[in-house]
PDB file of C-alpha atoms and ligand atoms in Angstrom:
ATOM      1  CA  MET A   6      10.890 -15.030   0.257  1.00 72.00           C
ATOM      2  CA  THR A   7      10.900 -13.966  -2.867  1.00 88.00           C
ATOM      3  CA  LEU A   8       7.141 -12.975  -3.205  1.00 97.00           C
ATOM      4  CA  HIS A   9       5.849 -11.591  -6.845  1.00 98.00           C
ATOM      5  CA  LEU A  10       2.486  -9.614  -7.703  1.00 98.00           C
ATOM      6  CA  GLY A  11      -0.301 -12.043  -7.849  1.00 98.00           C
ATOM      7  CA  ASP A  12       1.744 -14.269  -5.431  1.00 98.00           C
ATOM      8  CA  GLU A  13      -1.138 -14.905  -2.303  1.00 98.00           C
ATOM      9  CA  ALA A  14       0.286 -12.516   0.467  1.00 98.00           C
ATOM     10  CA  PRO A  15       2.154 -15.116   2.645  1.00 98.00           C
ATOM     11  CA  ASN A  16      -0.428 -15.625   6.527  1.00 98.00           C
ATOM     12  CA  PHE A  17       1.760 -15.325   9.659  1.00 98.00           C
ATOM     13  CA  GLN A  18       0.584 -14.613  13.575  1.00 98.00           C
ATOM     14  CA  ALA A  19       1.875 -12.021  15.382  1.00 98.00           C
ATOM     15  CA  SER A  20       2.076 -10.197  18.537  1.00 98.00           C
ATOM     16  CA  THR A  21       1.295  -6.116  17.455  1.00 98.00           C
ATOM     17  CA  THR A  22      -0.254  -3.032  19.630  1.00 98.00           C
ATOM     18  CA  HIS A  23      -3.344  -4.238  18.866  1.00 98.00           C
ATOM     19  CA  GLY A  24      -2.730  -7.772  20.214  1.00 98.00           C
ATOM     20  CA  SER A  25      -1.843 -11.182  19.172  1.00 98.00           C
ATOM     21  CA  ILE A  26      -3.512 -10.547  14.802  1.00 98.00           C
ATOM     22  CA  ASN A  27      -3.990 -13.646  12.800  1.00 98.00           C
ATOM     23  CA  PHE A  28      -2.899 -11.459   9.358  1.00 98.00           C
ATOM     24  CA  HIS A  29      -5.400 -13.216   7.150  1.00 98.00           C
ATOM     25  CA  ASN A  30      -8.281 -12.842   9.745  1.00 98.00           C
ATOM     26  CA  PHE A  31      -7.039  -9.113  10.264  1.00 98.00           C
ATOM     27  CA  LEU A  32      -7.482  -8.113   6.746  1.00 98.00           C
ATOM     28  CA  GLY A  33     -10.301  -9.696   6.660  1.00 98.00           C
ATOM     29  CA  ASP A  34     -12.363  -8.403   2.938  1.00 98.00           C
ATOM     30  CA  SER A  35     -10.152  -5.017   3.018  1.00 98.00           C
ATOM     31  CA  TRP A  36      -7.111  -4.373   1.444  1.00 98.00           C
ATOM     32  CA  GLY A  37      -4.063  -4.156   3.022  1.00 98.00           C
ATOM     33  CA  LEU A  38      -0.786  -1.917   3.127  1.00 99.00           C
ATOM     34  CA  LEU A  39       1.860  -3.460   5.282  1.00 98.00           C
ATOM     35  CA  LEU A  40       4.788  -1.231   5.638  1.00 98.00           C
ATOM     36  CA  SER A  41       8.521  -2.257   7.698  1.00 97.00           C
ATOM     37  CA  HIS A  42      10.272  -0.060   9.677  1.00 97.00           C
ATOM     38  CA  PRO A  43      14.018  -0.062  10.068  1.00 96.00           C
ATOM     39  CA  ALA A  44      14.356   0.710  14.262  1.00 96.00           C
ATOM     40  CA  ASP A  45      11.543   2.398  16.089  1.00 96.00           C
ATOM     41  CA  TYR A  46      12.317   5.645  17.697  1.00 97.00           C
ATOM     42  CA  THR A  47      13.625   6.543  14.528  1.00 97.00           C
ATOM     43  CA  PRO A  48      12.948   9.947  12.963  1.00 97.00           C
ATOM     44  CA  VAL A  49      12.250   8.917   9.739  1.00 98.00           C
ATOM     45  CA  CYS A  50      10.008   5.936  10.100  1.00 98.00           C
ATOM     46  CA  THR A  51       8.013   8.014  13.439  1.00 98.00           C
ATOM     47  CA  THR A  52       7.619  10.466  10.617  1.00 98.00           C
ATOM     48  CA  GLU A  53       6.264   7.765   8.203  1.00 98.00           C
ATOM     49  CA  LEU A  54       3.954   5.969  11.068  1.00 98.00           C
ATOM     50  CA  GLY A  55       2.319   9.782  11.959  1.00 98.00           C
ATOM     51  CA  ARG A  56       1.777   9.685   8.552  1.00 98.00           C
ATOM     52  CA  THR A  57       0.155   6.019   7.305  1.00 98.00           C
ATOM     53  CA  ALA A  58      -2.432   7.628  11.320  1.00 98.00           C
ATOM     54  CA  GLN A  59      -2.879  11.126   9.399  1.00 98.00           C
ATOM     55  CA  LEU A  60      -4.317   9.522   6.637  1.00 98.00           C
ATOM     56  CA  SER A  61      -6.379   6.669   8.357  1.00 98.00           C
ATOM     57  CA  SER A  62      -9.849   8.675   7.106  1.00 98.00           C
ATOM     58  CA  GLU A  63      -8.342   8.384   3.568  1.00 98.00           C
ATOM     59  CA  PHE A  64      -7.377   4.393   3.612  1.00 98.00           C
ATOM     60  CA  LYS A  65     -11.138   4.046   5.724  1.00 98.00           C
ATOM     61  CA  LYS A  66     -12.644   5.499   2.502  1.00 98.00           C
ATOM     62  CA  ARG A  67     -10.922   2.756   0.190  1.00 98.00           C
ATOM     63  CA  ASN A  68     -11.173  -0.065   2.343  1.00 98.00           C
ATOM     64  CA  VAL A  69      -7.621  -0.145   2.924  1.00 98.00           C
ATOM     65  CA  LYS A  70      -6.350  -1.484   6.524  1.00 98.00           C
ATOM     66  CA  ALA A  71      -2.566  -0.773   7.277  1.00 98.00           C
ATOM     67  CA  ILE A  72      -0.258  -2.349   9.829  1.00 98.00           C
ATOM     68  CA  ALA A  73       3.696  -2.213  10.225  1.00 98.00           C
ATOM     69  CA  VAL A  74       5.926  -3.965  10.832  1.00 98.00           C
ATOM     70  CA  SER A  75       9.650  -2.932  12.753  1.00 97.00           C
ATOM     71  CA  VAL A  76      12.341  -5.634  14.673  1.00 96.00           C
ATOM     72  CA  ASP A  77      12.016  -4.235  17.876  1.00 97.00           C
ATOM     73  CA  GLY A  78       9.593  -5.396  20.800  1.00 98.00           C
ATOM     74  CA  ILE A  79       5.855  -4.339  22.144  1.00 98.00           C
ATOM     75  CA  GLU A  80       6.777  -1.979  24.891  1.00 98.00           C
ATOM     76  CA  ASP A  81       8.807   0.094  22.473  1.00 98.00           C
ATOM     77  CA  HIS A  82       6.677   0.328  20.313  1.00 98.00           C
ATOM     78  CA  HIS A  83       3.678   1.570  23.017  1.00 98.00           C
ATOM     79  CA  GLN A  84       6.016   4.161  23.868  1.00 98.00           C
ATOM     80  CA  TRP A  85       7.302   5.318  20.135  1.00 98.00           C
ATOM     81  CA  VAL A  86       3.768   5.345  19.588  1.00 98.00           C
ATOM     82  CA  LYS A  87       3.387   8.118  22.652  1.00 98.00           C
ATOM     83  CA  ASP A  88       5.980  10.066  20.446  1.00 98.00           C
ATOM     84  CA  ILE A  89       5.017   9.661  17.068  1.00 98.00           C
ATOM     85  CA  ASN A  90       1.385  11.047  18.672  1.00 98.00           C
ATOM     86  CA  GLU A  91       2.630  13.701  20.140  1.00 98.00           C
ATOM     87  CA  VAL A  92       5.315  14.884  17.348  1.00 97.00           C
ATOM     88  CA  LYS A  93       2.465  14.705  14.627  1.00 97.00           C
ATOM     89  CA  GLU A  94      -0.522  15.482  16.251  1.00 98.00           C
ATOM     90  CA  THR A  95      -1.963  12.161  15.353  1.00 98.00           C
ATOM     91  CA  ASP A  96      -3.586   9.105  16.592  1.00 98.00           C
ATOM     92  CA  VAL A  97      -1.635   6.023  15.297  1.00 98.00           C
ATOM     93  CA  ASP A  98      -4.679   3.881  14.819  1.00 98.00           C
ATOM     94  CA  PHE A  99      -3.603   0.910  13.399  1.00 98.00           C
ATOM     95  CA  PRO A 100      -1.352  -2.505  14.866  1.00 98.00           C
ATOM     96  CA  LEU A 101       2.685  -2.810  15.024  1.00 98.00           C
ATOM     97  CA  ILE A 102       4.262  -5.916  14.908  1.00 98.00           C
ATOM     98  CA  ALA A 103       6.941  -6.829  16.906  1.00 98.00           C
ATOM     99  CA  ASP A 104       8.934  -8.994  15.094  1.00 98.00           C
ATOM    100  CA  GLN A 105      11.605  -9.635  16.761  1.00 97.00           C
ATOM    101  CA  ASP A 106      11.883 -12.811  15.725  1.00 96.00           C
ATOM    102  CA  ARG A 107      12.011 -11.802  11.904  1.00 96.00           C
ATOM    103  CA  LEU A 108       9.169 -14.129  11.822  1.00 97.00           C
ATOM    104  CA  VAL A 109       7.253 -11.980   9.043  1.00 98.00           C
ATOM    105  CA  SER A 110      10.347  -9.324   7.994  1.00 97.00           C
ATOM    106  CA  THR A 111      11.657 -12.826   6.328  1.00 96.00           C
ATOM    107  CA  LEU A 112       8.812 -13.731   4.994  1.00 97.00           C
ATOM    108  CA  TYR A 113       8.328 -11.032   3.159  1.00 98.00           C
ATOM    109  CA  ASP A 114      12.243 -10.883   1.866  1.00 97.00           C
ATOM    110  CA  MET A 115      12.606  -7.728   4.115  1.00 97.00           C
ATOM    111  CA  ILE A 116      15.315  -7.956   5.569  1.00 96.00           C
ATOM    112  CA  HIS A 117      18.296  -7.314   2.808  1.00 96.00           C
ATOM    113  CA  PRO A 118      21.718  -8.353   3.970  1.00 95.00           C
ATOM    114  CA  ASN A 119      23.844  -6.356   1.750  1.00 95.00           C
ATOM    115  CA  ALA A 120      21.886  -2.647   3.295  1.00 95.00           C
ATOM    116  CA  SER A 121      21.755  -3.783   7.095  1.00 93.00           C
ATOM    117  CA  GLY A 122      21.881  -7.369   8.365  1.00 91.00           C
ATOM    118  CA  THR A 123      19.804  -6.175  11.639  1.00 91.00           C
ATOM    119  CA  GLN A 124      16.773  -3.543  10.140  1.00 93.00           C
ATOM    120  CA  THR A 125      14.795  -4.130   7.598  1.00 94.00           C
ATOM    121  CA  VAL A 126      14.513  -1.925   4.535  1.00 95.00           C
ATOM    122  CA  ARG A 127      11.601   0.245   3.587  1.00 97.00           C
ATOM    123  CA  SER A 128       9.320  -2.251   2.662  1.00 97.00           C
ATOM    124  CA  VAL A 129       5.328  -2.121   0.740  1.00 98.00           C
ATOM    125  CA  PHE A 130       3.126  -4.596   0.337  1.00 98.00           C
ATOM    126  CA  ILE A 131      -0.918  -3.658  -0.980  1.00 98.00           C
ATOM    127  CA  ILE A 132      -3.007  -6.385  -0.432  1.00 98.00           C
ATOM    128  CA  ASP A 133      -6.296  -6.587  -2.343  1.00 98.00           C
ATOM    129  CA  PRO A 134      -9.359  -8.428  -0.810  1.00 98.00           C
ATOM    130  CA  GLN A 135      -8.249 -12.035  -2.299  1.00 98.00           C
ATOM    131  CA  LYS A 136      -4.847 -11.821  -0.093  1.00 98.00           C
ATOM    132  CA  LYS A 137      -3.023 -11.375  -3.746  1.00 98.00           C
ATOM    133  CA  ILE A 138      -0.094  -9.224  -3.655  1.00 98.00           C
ATOM    134  CA  ARG A 139      -1.130  -6.048  -6.252  1.00 98.00           C
ATOM    135  CA  LEU A 140       1.990  -3.995  -5.110  1.00 98.00           C
ATOM    136  CA  THR A 141       5.503  -4.052  -4.211  1.00 98.00           C
ATOM    137  CA  LEU A 142       8.131  -1.247  -3.488  1.00 98.00           C
ATOM    138  CA  THR A 143      11.101  -1.165  -1.821  1.00 97.00           C
ATOM    139  CA  TYR A 144      13.018   2.585  -0.337  1.00 96.00           C
ATOM    140  CA  PRO A 145      15.900   2.494   1.312  1.00 96.00           C
ATOM    141  CA  ALA A 146      15.721   3.005   4.789  1.00 95.00           C
ATOM    142  CA  SER A 147      17.331   6.928   4.436  1.00 95.00           C
ATOM    143  CA  THR A 148      14.317   7.877   2.177  1.00 97.00           C
ATOM    144  CA  GLY A 149      10.862   8.245   3.188  1.00 97.00           C
ATOM    145  CA  ARG A 150       7.843   6.807   1.039  1.00 98.00           C
ATOM    146  CA  ASN A 151       5.682   8.710  -0.506  1.00 98.00           C
ATOM    147  CA  PHE A 152       1.754   8.112   0.755  1.00 98.00           C
ATOM    148  CA  ASN A 153       0.729  10.305  -2.056  1.00 98.00           C
ATOM    149  CA  GLU A 154       1.695   7.622  -4.723  1.00 98.00           C
ATOM    150  CA  ILE A 155       0.542   5.132  -2.038  1.00 98.00           C
ATOM    151  CA  LEU A 156      -2.845   6.180  -2.202  1.00 98.00           C
ATOM    152  CA  ARG A 157      -2.399   6.927  -5.843  1.00 98.00           C
ATOM    153  CA  VAL A 158      -1.617   3.307  -6.473  1.00 98.00           C
ATOM    154  CA  ILE A 159      -4.309   1.948  -4.260  1.00 98.00           C
ATOM    155  CA  ASP A 160      -6.987   4.320  -6.836  1.00 98.00           C
ATOM    156  CA  SER A 161      -5.556   2.794  -9.776  1.00 98.00           C
ATOM    157  CA  LEU A 162      -5.454  -0.725  -8.544  1.00 98.00           C
ATOM    158  CA  GLN A 163      -9.449  -0.314  -7.879  1.00 98.00           C
ATOM    159  CA  LEU A 164     -10.553   1.644 -10.861  1.00 98.00           C
ATOM    160  CA  THR A 165      -8.913  -0.581 -13.450  1.00 98.00           C
ATOM    161  CA  ASP A 166     -10.247  -3.772 -11.629  1.00 98.00           C
ATOM    162  CA  ASN A 167     -13.649  -2.802 -12.721  1.00 97.00           C
ATOM    163  CA  TYR A 168     -13.148  -1.171 -15.913  1.00 97.00           C
ATOM    164  CA  LYS A 169     -11.240  -2.287 -18.675  1.00 97.00           C
ATOM    165  CA  VAL A 170      -8.852   1.072 -18.392  1.00 98.00           C
ATOM    166  CA  ASP A 171      -5.221   1.433 -17.878  1.00 98.00           C
ATOM    167  CA  THR A 172      -3.867   4.128 -15.583  1.00 98.00           C
ATOM    168  CA  PRO A 173      -1.161   6.236 -17.613  1.00 98.00           C
ATOM    169  CA  ALA A 174       1.580   7.900 -16.025  1.00 98.00           C
ATOM    170  CA  ASP A 175       1.606  10.508 -13.411  1.00 98.00           C
ATOM    171  CA  TRP A 176      -1.770   9.657 -13.466  1.00 98.00           C
ATOM    172  CA  ASN A 177      -4.311  11.412 -11.092  1.00 98.00           C
ATOM    173  CA  PRO A 178      -7.377  10.693  -9.661  1.00 97.00           C
ATOM    174  CA  GLY A 179      -9.814  12.894 -11.619  1.00 97.00           C
ATOM    175  CA  GLU A 180      -7.640  12.759 -14.843  1.00 98.00           C
ATOM    176  CA  ASP A 181      -8.250  10.796 -18.679  1.00 98.00           C
ATOM    177  CA  VAL A 182      -7.249   6.677 -18.171  1.00 98.00           C
ATOM    178  CA  ILE A 183      -6.380   4.373 -20.751  1.00 98.00           C
ATOM    179  CA  ILE A 184      -8.745   2.248 -22.916  1.00 98.00           C
ATOM    180  CA  SER A 185      -7.236  -1.484 -21.954  1.00 98.00           C
ATOM    181  CA  ASN A 186      -5.600  -2.763 -25.504  1.00 96.00           C
ATOM    182  CA  ALA A 187      -7.761  -5.358 -25.199  1.00 95.00           C
ATOM    183  CA  ILE A 188     -10.860  -3.761 -26.293  1.00 96.00           C
ATOM    184  CA  SER A 189     -11.839  -2.926 -30.170  1.00 96.00           C
ATOM    185  CA  THR A 190     -12.268   0.936 -30.886  1.00 94.00           C
ATOM    186  CA  GLU A 191     -15.784  -0.133 -32.050  1.00 95.00           C
ATOM    187  CA  ASP A 192     -16.540  -1.277 -28.948  1.00 96.00           C
ATOM    188  CA  ALA A 193     -15.172   1.038 -26.437  1.00 96.00           C
ATOM    189  CA  VAL A 194     -17.019   4.170 -27.882  1.00 96.00           C
ATOM    190  CA  GLU A 195     -19.786   2.678 -26.609  1.00 96.00           C
ATOM    191  CA  GLN A 196     -18.641   1.134 -23.736  1.00 96.00           C
ATOM    192  CA  PHE A 197     -17.242   4.515 -22.270  1.00 97.00           C
ATOM    193  CA  PRO A 198     -19.716   7.162 -23.907  1.00 96.00           C
ATOM    194  CA  LYS A 199     -17.668   9.877 -22.144  1.00 97.00           C
ATOM    195  CA  GLY A 200     -15.871  10.156 -25.419  1.00 97.00           C
ATOM    196  CA  VAL A 201     -12.670   7.791 -26.984  1.00 98.00           C
ATOM    197  CA  ASN A 202      -9.528  10.053 -28.096  1.00 98.00           C
ATOM    198  CA  GLU A 203      -8.176   7.667 -30.783  1.00 97.00           C
ATOM    199  CA  VAL A 204      -3.841   8.856 -30.549  1.00 97.00           C
ATOM    200  CA  LYS A 205      -2.954   5.940 -32.130  1.00 96.00           C
ATOM    201  CA  PRO A 206      -4.956   2.937 -31.999  1.00 95.00           C
ATOM    202  CA  TYR A 207      -2.852   1.303 -29.154  1.00 96.00           C
ATOM    203  CA  LEU A 208      -3.175   3.841 -27.469  1.00 98.00           C
ATOM    204  CA  ARG A 209      -7.083   5.802 -26.705  1.00 98.00           C
ATOM    205  CA  TYR A 210      -7.532   7.685 -23.516  1.00 98.00           C
ATOM    206  CA  THR A 211     -11.542   8.086 -22.323  1.00 98.00           C
ATOM    207  CA  PRO A 212     -12.359  10.676 -19.066  1.00 98.00           C
ATOM    208  CA  GLN A 213     -12.400   7.997 -16.059  1.00 98.00           C
ATOM    209  CA  PRO A 214     -15.382   5.651 -15.985  1.00 96.00           C
ATOM    210  CA  ASN A 215     -16.725   6.238 -12.482  1.00 93.00           C
ATOM    211  CA  THR A 216     -16.401  10.393 -11.906  1.00 90.00           C
ATOM    212  CA  LYS A 217     -19.236  12.586 -12.507  1.00 79.00           C
TER     213      LYS A 217
HETATM  214  C1  BEZ B 320      15.184   6.539  10.147  1.00 82.07           C
HETATM  215  O1  BEZ B 320      13.952   5.762  10.595  1.00 82.07           O
HETATM  216  O2  BEZ B 320      15.079   7.499  10.715  1.00 82.07           O
HETATM  217  C2  BEZ B 320      16.168   5.789   9.831  1.00 82.07           C
HETATM  218  C3  BEZ B 320      16.606   4.592   9.995  1.00 82.07           C
HETATM  219  C4  BEZ B 320      17.288   3.441  10.126  1.00 82.07           C
HETATM  220  C5  BEZ B 320      18.935   3.846   9.345  1.00 82.07           C
HETATM  221  C6  BEZ B 320      18.381   5.553   8.817  1.00 82.07           C
HETATM  222  C7  BEZ B 320      16.770   6.541   8.793  1.00 82.07           C
END
């Protein structure tokens, strides 16, 4: 199934290292980060799951619940999590889905047969509290994900949901943002008291509105 931005994230029931989970109930009112991993006991995946765990407080701060999926079984997941905790000196505190029947991988189009017929690619889905898909990323198995980028996109989505702004290329939290083109420059001056820098009539910057 091809999923697009704005689609509802498909629900599923799955066996995980935290017991049986109904995905939508698991998410509740939180944002979700769904990550697929090609296989257990593989080096790149080990670093990625470890990094996700190390960033646990960053995800909590942003009201994001992480959940990972791989097509291996629950016993392997439990043993592998012990390795990850040891190697990355962390505590994997999020569930790992055992997707041996490929229900979740198929639902989220995580198996790309021309890359591998058996393993998932490295998919990223960011899901908002209304269960809408807000970001998809697909990495090849050989390339570990950039978790700074994942946090950056979450920050951008949460900011732009609350203010009439967009974030420019390579934006990082705290930097100037772009005023939405739906607002006239006259209105922007009123709505953004920190200042409006009009570079072009269609490109107006303002300091990030929700920082001191
Ligand atoms: C890895 O996680 O290290 C990996 C998994 C599948 C293919 C290549 C690398």
